[in-house]
Structure formats: C-alpha cells, structure tokens
Tab-separated table of C-alpha atoms in Angstrom:
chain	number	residue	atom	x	y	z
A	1	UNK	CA	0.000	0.000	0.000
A	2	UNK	CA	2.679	2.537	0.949
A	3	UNK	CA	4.290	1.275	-2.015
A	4	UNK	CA	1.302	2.009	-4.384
A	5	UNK	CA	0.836	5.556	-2.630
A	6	UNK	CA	4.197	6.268	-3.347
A	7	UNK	CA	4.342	5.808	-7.113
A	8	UNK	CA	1.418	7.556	-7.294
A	9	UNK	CA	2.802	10.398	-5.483
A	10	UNK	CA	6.022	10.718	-7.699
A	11	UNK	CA	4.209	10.080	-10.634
A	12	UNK	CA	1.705	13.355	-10.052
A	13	UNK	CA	4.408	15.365	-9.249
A	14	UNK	CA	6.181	14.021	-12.251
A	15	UNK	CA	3.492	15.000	-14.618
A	16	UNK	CA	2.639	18.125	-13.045
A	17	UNK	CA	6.024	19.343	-13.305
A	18	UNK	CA	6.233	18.439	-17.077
A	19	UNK	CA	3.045	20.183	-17.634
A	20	UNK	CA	4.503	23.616	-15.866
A	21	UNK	CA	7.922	23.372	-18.059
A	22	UNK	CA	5.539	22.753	-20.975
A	23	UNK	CA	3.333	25.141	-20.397
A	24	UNK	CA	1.306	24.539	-24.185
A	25	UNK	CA	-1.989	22.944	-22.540
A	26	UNK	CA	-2.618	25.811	-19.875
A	27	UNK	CA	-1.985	28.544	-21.998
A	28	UNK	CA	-4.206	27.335	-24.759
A	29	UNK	CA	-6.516	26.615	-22.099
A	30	UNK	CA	-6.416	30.605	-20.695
A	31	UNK	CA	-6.266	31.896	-24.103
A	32	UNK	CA	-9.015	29.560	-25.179
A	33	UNK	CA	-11.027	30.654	-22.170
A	34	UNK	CA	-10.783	34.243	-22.490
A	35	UNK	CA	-11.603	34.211	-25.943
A	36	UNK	CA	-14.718	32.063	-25.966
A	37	UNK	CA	-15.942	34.039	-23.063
A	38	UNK	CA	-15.602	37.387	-24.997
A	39	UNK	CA	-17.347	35.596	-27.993
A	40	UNK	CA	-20.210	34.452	-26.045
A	41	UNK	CA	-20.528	37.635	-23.876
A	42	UNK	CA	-20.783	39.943	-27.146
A	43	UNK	CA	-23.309	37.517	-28.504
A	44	UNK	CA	-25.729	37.108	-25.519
A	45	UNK	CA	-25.270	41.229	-25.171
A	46	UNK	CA	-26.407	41.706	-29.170
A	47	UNK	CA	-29.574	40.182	-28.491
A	48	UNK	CA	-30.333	43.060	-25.293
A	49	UNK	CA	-31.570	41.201	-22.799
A	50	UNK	CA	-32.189	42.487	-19.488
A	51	UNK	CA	-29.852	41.968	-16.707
A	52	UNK	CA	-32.971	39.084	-15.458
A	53	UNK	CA	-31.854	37.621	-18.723
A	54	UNK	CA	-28.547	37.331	-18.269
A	55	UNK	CA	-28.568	35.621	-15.194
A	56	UNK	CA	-31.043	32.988	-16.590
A	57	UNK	CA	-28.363	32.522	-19.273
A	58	UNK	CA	-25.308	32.557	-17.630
A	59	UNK	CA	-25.311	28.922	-16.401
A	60	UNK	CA	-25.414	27.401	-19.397
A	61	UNK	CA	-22.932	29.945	-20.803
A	62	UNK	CA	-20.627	28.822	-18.252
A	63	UNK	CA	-20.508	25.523	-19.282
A	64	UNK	CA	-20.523	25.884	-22.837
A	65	UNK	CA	-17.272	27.591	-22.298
A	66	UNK	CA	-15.931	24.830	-20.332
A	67	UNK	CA	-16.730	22.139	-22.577
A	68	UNK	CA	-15.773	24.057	-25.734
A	69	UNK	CA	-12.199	25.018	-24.441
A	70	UNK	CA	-11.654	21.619	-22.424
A	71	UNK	CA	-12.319	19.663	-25.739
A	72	UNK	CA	-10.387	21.477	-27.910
A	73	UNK	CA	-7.267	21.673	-25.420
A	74	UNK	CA	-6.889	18.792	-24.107
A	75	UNK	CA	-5.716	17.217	-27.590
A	76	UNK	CA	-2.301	17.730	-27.011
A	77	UNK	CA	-2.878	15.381	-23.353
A	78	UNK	CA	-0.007	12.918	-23.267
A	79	UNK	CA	1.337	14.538	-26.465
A	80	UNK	CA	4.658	14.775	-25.005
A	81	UNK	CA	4.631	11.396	-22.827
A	82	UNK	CA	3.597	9.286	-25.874
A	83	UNK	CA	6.481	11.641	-28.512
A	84	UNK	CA	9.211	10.967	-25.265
A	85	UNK	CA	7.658	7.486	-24.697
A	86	UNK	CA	7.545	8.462	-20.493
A	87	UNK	CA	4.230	6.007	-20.300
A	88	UNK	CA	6.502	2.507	-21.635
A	89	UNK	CA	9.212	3.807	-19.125
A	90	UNK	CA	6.837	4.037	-16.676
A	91	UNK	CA	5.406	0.512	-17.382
A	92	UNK	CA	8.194	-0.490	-17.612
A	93	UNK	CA	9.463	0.783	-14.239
A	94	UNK	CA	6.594	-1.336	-13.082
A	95	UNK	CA	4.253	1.440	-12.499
A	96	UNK	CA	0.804	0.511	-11.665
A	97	UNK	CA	-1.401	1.928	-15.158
A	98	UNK	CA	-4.149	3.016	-12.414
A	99	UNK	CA	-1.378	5.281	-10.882
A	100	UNK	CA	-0.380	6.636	-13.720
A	101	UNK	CA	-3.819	7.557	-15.287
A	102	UNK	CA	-5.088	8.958	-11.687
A	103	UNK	CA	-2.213	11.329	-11.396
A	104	UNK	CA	-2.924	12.440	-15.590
A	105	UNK	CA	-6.532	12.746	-14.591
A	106	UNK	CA	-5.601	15.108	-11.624
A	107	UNK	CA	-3.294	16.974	-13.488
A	108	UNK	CA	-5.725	17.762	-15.929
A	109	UNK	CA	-8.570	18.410	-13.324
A	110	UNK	CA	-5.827	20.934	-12.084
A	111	UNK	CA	-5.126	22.781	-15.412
A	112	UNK	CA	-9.239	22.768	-16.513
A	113	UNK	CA	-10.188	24.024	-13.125
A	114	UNK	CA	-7.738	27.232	-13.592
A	115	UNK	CA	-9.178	27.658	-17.541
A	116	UNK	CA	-12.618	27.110	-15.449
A	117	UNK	CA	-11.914	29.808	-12.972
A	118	UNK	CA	-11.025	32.107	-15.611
A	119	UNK	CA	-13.606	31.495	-18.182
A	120	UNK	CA	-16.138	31.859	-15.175
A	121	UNK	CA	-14.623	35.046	-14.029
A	122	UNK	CA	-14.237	36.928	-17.704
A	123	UNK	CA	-17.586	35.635	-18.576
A	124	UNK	CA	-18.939	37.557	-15.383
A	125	UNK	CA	-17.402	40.554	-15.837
A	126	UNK	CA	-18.899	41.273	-19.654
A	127	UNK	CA	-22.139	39.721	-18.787
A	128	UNK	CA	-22.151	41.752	-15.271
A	129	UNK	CA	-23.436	38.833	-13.549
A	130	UNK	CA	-22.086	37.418	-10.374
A	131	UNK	CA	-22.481	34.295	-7.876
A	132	UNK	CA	-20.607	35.169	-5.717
A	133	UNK	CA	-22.827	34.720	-3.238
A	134	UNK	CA	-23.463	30.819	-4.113
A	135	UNK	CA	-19.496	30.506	-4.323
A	136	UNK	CA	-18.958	27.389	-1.986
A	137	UNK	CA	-21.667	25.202	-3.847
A	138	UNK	CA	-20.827	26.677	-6.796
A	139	UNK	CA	-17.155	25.093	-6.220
A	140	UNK	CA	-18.603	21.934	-5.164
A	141	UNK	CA	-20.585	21.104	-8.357
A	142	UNK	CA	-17.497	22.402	-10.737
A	143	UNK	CA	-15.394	20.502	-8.605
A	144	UNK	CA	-17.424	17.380	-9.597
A	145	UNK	CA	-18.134	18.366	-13.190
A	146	UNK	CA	-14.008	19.106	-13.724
A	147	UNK	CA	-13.407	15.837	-11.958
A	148	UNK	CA	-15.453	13.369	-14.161
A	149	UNK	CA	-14.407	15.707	-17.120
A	150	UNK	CA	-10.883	15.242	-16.233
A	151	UNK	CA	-11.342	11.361	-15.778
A	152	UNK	CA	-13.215	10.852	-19.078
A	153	UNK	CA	-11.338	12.920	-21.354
A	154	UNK	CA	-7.611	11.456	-19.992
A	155	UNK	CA	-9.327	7.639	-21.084
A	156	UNK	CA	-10.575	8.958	-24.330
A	157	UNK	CA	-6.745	10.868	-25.219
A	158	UNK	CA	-4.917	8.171	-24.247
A	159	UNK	CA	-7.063	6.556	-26.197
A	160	UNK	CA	-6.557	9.075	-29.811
A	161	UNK	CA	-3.278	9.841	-28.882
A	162	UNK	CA	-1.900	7.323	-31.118
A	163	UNK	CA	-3.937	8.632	-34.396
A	164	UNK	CA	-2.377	11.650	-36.596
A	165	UNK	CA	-6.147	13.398	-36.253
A	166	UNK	CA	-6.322	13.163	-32.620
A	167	UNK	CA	-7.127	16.763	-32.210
A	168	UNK	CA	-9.708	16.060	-34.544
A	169	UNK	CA	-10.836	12.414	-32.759
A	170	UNK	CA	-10.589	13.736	-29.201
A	171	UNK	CA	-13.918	16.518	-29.218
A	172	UNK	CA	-15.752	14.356	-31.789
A	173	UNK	CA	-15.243	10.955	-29.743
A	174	UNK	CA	-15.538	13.420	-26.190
A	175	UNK	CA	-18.594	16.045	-26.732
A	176	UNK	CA	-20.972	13.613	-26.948
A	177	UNK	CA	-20.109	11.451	-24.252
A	178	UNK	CA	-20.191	14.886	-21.969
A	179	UNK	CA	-23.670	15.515	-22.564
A	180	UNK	CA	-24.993	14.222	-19.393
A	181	UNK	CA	-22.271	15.913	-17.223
A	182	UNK	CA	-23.127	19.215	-19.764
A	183	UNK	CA	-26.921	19.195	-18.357
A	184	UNK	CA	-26.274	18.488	-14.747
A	185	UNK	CA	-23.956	21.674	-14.169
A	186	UNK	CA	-26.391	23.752	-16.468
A	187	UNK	CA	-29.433	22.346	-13.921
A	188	UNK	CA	-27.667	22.480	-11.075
A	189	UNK	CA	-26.008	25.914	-11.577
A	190	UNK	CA	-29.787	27.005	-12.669
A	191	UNK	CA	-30.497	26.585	-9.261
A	192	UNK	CA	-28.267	28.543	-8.234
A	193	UNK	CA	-28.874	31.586	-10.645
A	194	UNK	CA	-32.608	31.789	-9.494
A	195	UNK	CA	-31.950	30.787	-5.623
A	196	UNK	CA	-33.992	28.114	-5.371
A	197	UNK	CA	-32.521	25.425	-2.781
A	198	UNK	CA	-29.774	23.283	-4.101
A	199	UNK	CA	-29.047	19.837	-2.819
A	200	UNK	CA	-26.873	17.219	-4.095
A	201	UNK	CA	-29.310	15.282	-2.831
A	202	UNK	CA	-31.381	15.987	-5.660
A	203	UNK	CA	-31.988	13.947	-8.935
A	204	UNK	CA	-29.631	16.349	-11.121
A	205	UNK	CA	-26.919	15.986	-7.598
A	206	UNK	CA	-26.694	12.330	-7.438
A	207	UNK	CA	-26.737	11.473	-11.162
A	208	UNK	CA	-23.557	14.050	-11.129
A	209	UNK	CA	-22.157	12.432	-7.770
A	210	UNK	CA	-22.979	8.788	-10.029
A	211	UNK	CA	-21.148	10.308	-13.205
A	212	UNK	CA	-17.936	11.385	-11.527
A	213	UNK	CA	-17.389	7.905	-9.907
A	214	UNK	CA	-18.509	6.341	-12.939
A	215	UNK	CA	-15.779	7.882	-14.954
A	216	UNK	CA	-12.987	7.670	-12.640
A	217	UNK	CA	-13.350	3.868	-11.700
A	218	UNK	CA	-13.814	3.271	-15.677
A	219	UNK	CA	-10.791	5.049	-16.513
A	220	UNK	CA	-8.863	3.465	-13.411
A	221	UNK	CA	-9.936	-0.236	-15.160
A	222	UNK	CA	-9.518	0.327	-18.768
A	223	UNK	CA	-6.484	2.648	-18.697
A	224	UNK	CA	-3.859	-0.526	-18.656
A	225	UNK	CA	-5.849	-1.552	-21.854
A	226	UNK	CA	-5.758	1.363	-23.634
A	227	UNK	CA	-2.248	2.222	-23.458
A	228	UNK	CA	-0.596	-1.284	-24.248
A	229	UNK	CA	-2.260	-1.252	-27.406
C-alpha cells in the first residue's frame, strides 16, 4: 500500500512538473477561455436582454465555455509522454497503469479548473453577472463536473493519442459522451442563478455524484488496456 501511494505520489508530481515546463496545454486553455468568453458575452449582449436575462443565461454559458475550451485543449494530453515514450518507461518501471492515469486525470482536473476559474470570471465581468454569493456550492458542483471531465477525457486521449487526427478524434469521440455531465452543471447551476434550494441530494446531484465515480473507476480499469495497445 505505501508502495502504491508512493508511485502515485512521484508520478503526479512528475506530470505536473512536465506540464509547468511545458506550459502549451494551460496557456491554450487561458487563451481559449478568455476568448470564448468574450465571444459568447458579445453575442448574448447583441440580443439586449435584461440583466434578469442574463442571469437565466449565464449557467449554461458557463458551461458551454468549459466544454468548448476543455475539448479542444486537451488534444495535445499525453502529447509529449507518448512523442518521449515516459508512459513505456513508466510501465516499464513497473508502475501501476491506475497510478499513472489517476495522477494524468488530476493533473488535468488541475489545469481545466484554472481555464474554469477564468472562463467563469471573464464571462462575469462582460455579462455583469455574479455568484458570488453561491461561491462554496458553486465550487462543489465544478469541482465534480471538472473531476469526471478530467477522468473521461484522460481515457478517451490516451485513447486518440496514437492517431495523426487526434485533435480532430478527441472533441468528436468526447462532446458527446459529456452531454450528461453538460446538463447536470447547467441544472444544477440554474439553481443557483434563481436561488432556489440546491441539494446534491437531488436527482440532477446524485446522477452528477454517479457520473464522476462512474468515470474515474472506468478510466482506473480500462487505462492498462488502452495504453498497451
């Protein structure tokens, strides 16, 4: 066990070092973020709704932004271990594959919840809408939405990484397979938006709760799979 825990350890901080020299995911991820936040603010503010409009809006335009960018940025995941070959050394080195796709997936939870942050954050400031006051369950249900994101979207680039149209492969293969986590943040941030009381409780709460451990445990199994083919 202390064993496992400790390959799992080095092999985060392995990969999360690599992605700070790197750099290229977050900062397509920012850019990305900041731009598709200034193209949906200026469309939503063309139309003239009222500021009750906006905030009716804004939920889903929060998530639209996340899965647009996240899609389209995460095609260059394990880019550079699969071009360096780091995952056969890592086999190799008798690292478990669970390990090693846990400490991707948390990586990438870490660099789509700063894009998140700052899509939410530029998206509130031209739309002049705020939640700041439903900030901590706000965090909870991104936290859950990045998670499964994360999980799915390491499993389905490993997965493309091996194909010369994987940026191409990795949103078609992904979008539709992040529908469902698409409409629980939209309902769940809904509530929110119009203060009614949220609950993870609810229908929309535990089919997100079901989603995130869903996509981690599948990842977890068919990770080994995926990458000795």
């Amino acid at each position: 066990m202390r064993r496992a825990v400790g390959q799992f350890l080095s092999v985060f901080l392995s990969m999360g070092a690599l992605e700070l020299r790197v750099r290229e995911t977050l900062a397509v991820m920012l850019s990305l973020a900041i731009i598709i936040a200034v193209v949906v603010a200026f469309g939503v503010t063309t139309v003239f709704l009222d500021p009750a409009g906006r905030e009716k809006l804004f939920p889903a335009a929060i998530w639209i932004c996340f899965i647009l960018n996240a899609a389209v940025s995460l095609g260059r995941s394990f880019e550079y271990e699969t071009e360096h070959r780091l995952l056969d050394g890592l086999l190799l080195a008798g690292v478990a594959p669970a390990s090693i796709f846990i400490s991707k997936a948390l990586v990438n939870f870490v660099v789509l919840s700063v894009a998140h942050l700052t899509g939410v954050v530029a998206l509130g400031m031209l739309l002049g809408v705020s939640i700041a006051a439903q900030s901590t369950d706000f965090i909870i249900i991104s936290v859950l939405v990045v998670l499964a994101y994360s999980a799915l979207a390491t499993l389905v680039a490993a997965l493309t990484t091996g194909s010369r149209l994987r940026n191409a492969l990795l949103p078609i293969i992904l979008l539709p397979l992040v529908l469902p986590l698409f409409f629980c943040g939209v309902e769940l941030t809904t509530q929110l938006a119009l203060g009614e009381s949220f609950s993870l409780g609810g229908a929309w709460g535990q089919m997100l709760i079901g989603l995130a451990v869903l996509y981690v445990g599948l990842g977890a199994l068919l990770f080994e799979s995926v990458v000795r083919e």
